[in-house]
XYZ file of C-alpha atoms in Angstrom:
206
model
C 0.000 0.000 0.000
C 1.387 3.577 -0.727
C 0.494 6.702 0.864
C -2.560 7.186 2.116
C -3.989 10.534 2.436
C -7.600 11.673 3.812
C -9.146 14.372 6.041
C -9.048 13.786 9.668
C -12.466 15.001 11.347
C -11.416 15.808 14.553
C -8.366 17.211 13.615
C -9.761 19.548 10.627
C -6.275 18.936 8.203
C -5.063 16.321 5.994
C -3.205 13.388 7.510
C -0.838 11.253 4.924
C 0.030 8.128 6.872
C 3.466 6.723 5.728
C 4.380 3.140 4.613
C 4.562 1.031 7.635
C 7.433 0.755 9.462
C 6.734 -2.102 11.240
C 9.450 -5.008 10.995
C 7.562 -8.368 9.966
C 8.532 -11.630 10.290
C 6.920 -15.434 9.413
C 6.820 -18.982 10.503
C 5.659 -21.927 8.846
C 3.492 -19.960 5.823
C 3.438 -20.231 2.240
C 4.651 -17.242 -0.016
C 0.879 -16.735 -1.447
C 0.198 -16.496 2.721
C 3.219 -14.011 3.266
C 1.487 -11.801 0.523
C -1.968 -11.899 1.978
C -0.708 -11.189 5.365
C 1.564 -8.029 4.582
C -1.184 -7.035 2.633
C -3.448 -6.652 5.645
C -0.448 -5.220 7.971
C -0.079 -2.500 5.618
C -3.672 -1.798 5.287
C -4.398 -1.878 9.000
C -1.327 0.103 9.612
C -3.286 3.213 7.226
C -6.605 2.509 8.391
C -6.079 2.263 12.561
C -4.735 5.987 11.549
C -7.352 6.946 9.702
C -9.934 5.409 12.511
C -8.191 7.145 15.566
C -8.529 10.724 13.665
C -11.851 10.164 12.619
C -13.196 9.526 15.915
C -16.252 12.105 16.179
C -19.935 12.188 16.979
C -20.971 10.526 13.714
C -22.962 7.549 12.281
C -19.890 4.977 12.364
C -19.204 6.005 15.622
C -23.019 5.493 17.455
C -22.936 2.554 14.866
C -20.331 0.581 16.607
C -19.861 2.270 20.009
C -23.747 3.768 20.465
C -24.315 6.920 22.421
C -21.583 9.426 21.495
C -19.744 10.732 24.895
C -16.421 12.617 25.036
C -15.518 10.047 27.398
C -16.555 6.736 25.388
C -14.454 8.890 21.925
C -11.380 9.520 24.179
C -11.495 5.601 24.989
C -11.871 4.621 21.472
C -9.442 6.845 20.224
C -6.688 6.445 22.547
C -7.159 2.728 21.571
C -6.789 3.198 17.954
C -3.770 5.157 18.230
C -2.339 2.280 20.479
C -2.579 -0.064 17.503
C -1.628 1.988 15.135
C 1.713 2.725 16.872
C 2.291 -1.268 17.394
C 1.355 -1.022 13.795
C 4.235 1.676 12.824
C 6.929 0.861 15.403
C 6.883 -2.888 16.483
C 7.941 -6.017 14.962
C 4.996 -8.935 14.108
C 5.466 -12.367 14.072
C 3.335 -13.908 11.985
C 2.653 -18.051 12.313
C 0.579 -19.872 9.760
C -1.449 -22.334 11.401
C -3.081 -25.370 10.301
C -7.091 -25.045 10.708
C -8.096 -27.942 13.712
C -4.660 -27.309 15.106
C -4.123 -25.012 18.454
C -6.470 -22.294 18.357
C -8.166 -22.952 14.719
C -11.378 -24.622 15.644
C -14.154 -23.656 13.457
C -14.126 -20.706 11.298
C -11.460 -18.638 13.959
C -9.436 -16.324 11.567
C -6.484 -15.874 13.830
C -5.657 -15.789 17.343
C -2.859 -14.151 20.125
C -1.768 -15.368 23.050
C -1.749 -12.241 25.470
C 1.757 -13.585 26.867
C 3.227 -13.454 23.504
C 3.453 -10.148 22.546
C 2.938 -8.824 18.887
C 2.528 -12.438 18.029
C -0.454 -13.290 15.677
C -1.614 -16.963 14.853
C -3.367 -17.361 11.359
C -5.814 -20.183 10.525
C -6.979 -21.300 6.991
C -10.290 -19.433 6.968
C -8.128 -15.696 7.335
C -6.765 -16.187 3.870
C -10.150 -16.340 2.416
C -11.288 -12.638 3.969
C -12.058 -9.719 1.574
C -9.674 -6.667 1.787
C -11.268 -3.431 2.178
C -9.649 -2.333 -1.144
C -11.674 -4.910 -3.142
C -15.166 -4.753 -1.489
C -18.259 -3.248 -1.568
C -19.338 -2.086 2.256
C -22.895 -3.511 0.950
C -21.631 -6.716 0.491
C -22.718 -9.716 2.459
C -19.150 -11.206 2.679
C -18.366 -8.532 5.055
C -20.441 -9.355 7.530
C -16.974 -10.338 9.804
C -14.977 -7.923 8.527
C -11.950 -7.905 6.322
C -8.057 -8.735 6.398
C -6.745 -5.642 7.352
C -9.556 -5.374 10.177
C -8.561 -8.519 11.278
C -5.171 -7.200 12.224
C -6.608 -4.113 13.869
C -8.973 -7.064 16.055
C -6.181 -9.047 16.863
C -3.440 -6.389 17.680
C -6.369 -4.610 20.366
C -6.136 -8.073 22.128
C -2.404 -7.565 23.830
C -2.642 -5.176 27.415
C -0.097 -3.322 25.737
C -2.245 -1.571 23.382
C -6.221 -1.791 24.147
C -6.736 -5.423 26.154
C -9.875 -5.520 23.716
C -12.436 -8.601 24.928
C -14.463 -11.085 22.334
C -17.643 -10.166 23.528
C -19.601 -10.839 20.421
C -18.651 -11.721 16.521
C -19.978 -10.309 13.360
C -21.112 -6.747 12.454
C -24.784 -8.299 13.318
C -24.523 -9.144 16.504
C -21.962 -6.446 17.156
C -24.469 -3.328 15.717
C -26.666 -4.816 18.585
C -24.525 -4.367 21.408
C -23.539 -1.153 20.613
C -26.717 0.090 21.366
C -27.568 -2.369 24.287
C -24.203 -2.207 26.273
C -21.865 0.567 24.707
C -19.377 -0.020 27.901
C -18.955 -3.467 26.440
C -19.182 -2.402 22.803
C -15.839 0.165 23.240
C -13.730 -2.958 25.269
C -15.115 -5.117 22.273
C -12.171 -5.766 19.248
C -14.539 -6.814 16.521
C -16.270 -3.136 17.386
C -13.097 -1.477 17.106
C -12.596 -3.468 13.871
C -15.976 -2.379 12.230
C -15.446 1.089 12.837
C -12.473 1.239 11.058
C -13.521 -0.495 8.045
C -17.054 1.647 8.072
C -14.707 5.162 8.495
C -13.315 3.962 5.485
C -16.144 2.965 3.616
C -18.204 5.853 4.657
C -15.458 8.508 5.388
C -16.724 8.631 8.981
C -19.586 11.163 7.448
C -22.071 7.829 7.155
């Protein structure tokens, strides 16, 4: 991905996030795999920046998060930025897992282990998510998100950047908490990861 240049809300100026800087290394994938997955560090690296400026009282935000509160933006933001820095400064070790092995049960698209910092585990079913460059946001293979989102979900995770929780999957179910249990739906990393594709899609104007 090159530059990436777009008008930060809350900020009122053009931001142009530069390539990532973030040191990458692999065990146990396949070069197609390698592609896919730098792919979706690059893109995350762009669109956790683009997310953490865009952070406002609009649609995407009561979307994912519900009521807007300066509180509940500071939270989200803050978080954001946290990624995107682990994104920009930090190496990531990437392992290719087998799906049925470890953590890939079922349709799981990757996994961390909190102890293992900047780690992420891929399964099988990952390398078959849409990018955000090559869908429409009213498509129905979206409905749990995209590569690069994934790496925004699973970097929130560590206590090091925004000790996100799993408390529910898909933008379905997600949508719904926001506007049952916003508390829960700004500690939630699918949340966080659904914002940041819908600020792109939408250019956090909805």
């Amino acid at each position: 991905m090159g530059r990436l240049c777009f008008r930060g809300l809350a900020l009122a100026v053009i931001v142009c996030a530069p390539q990532v800087a973030t040191a990458q290394s692999f065990e146990d994938c396949e070069k197609r795999e390698i592609a896919i997955i730098r792919t979706a560090i690059e893109g995350a690296h762009d669109l956790a920046l683009q997310a953490a400026v865009s952070v406002g009282d609009t649609p995407e935000y009561r979307r994912w998060f519900g009521d807007y509160t300066r509180h509940g933006a500071d939270a989200v933001r803050r978080d954001l930025k946290t990624v995107y820095k682990a994104l920009a400064e930090l190496n990531i070790h990437n392992v290719c897992v087998n799906t049925g092995l470890d953590g890939c049960k079922g349709d799981t698209y990757a996994y961390i282990y909190r102890s293992e910092a900047w780690t992420i585990h891929y399964c099988r079913p990952f390398f078959g998510l849409p990018s955000v460059l090559g869908i429409s946001p009213s498509s129905s293979d979206l409905e749990y998100g995209t590569i690069e989102g994934t790496i925004i979900h699973e970097l929130s995770h560590f206590d090091q950047t925004a000790g996100t929780e799993d408390f529910c999957y898909s933008r379905t179910d997600c949508a719904r908490m926001a506007q049952r249990d916003p508390n829960s739906a700004r500690r939630n990393a699918d949340s966080l990861q659904y914002y940041s594709e819908d600020v792109l899609f939408f250019g956090g104007s909805g």
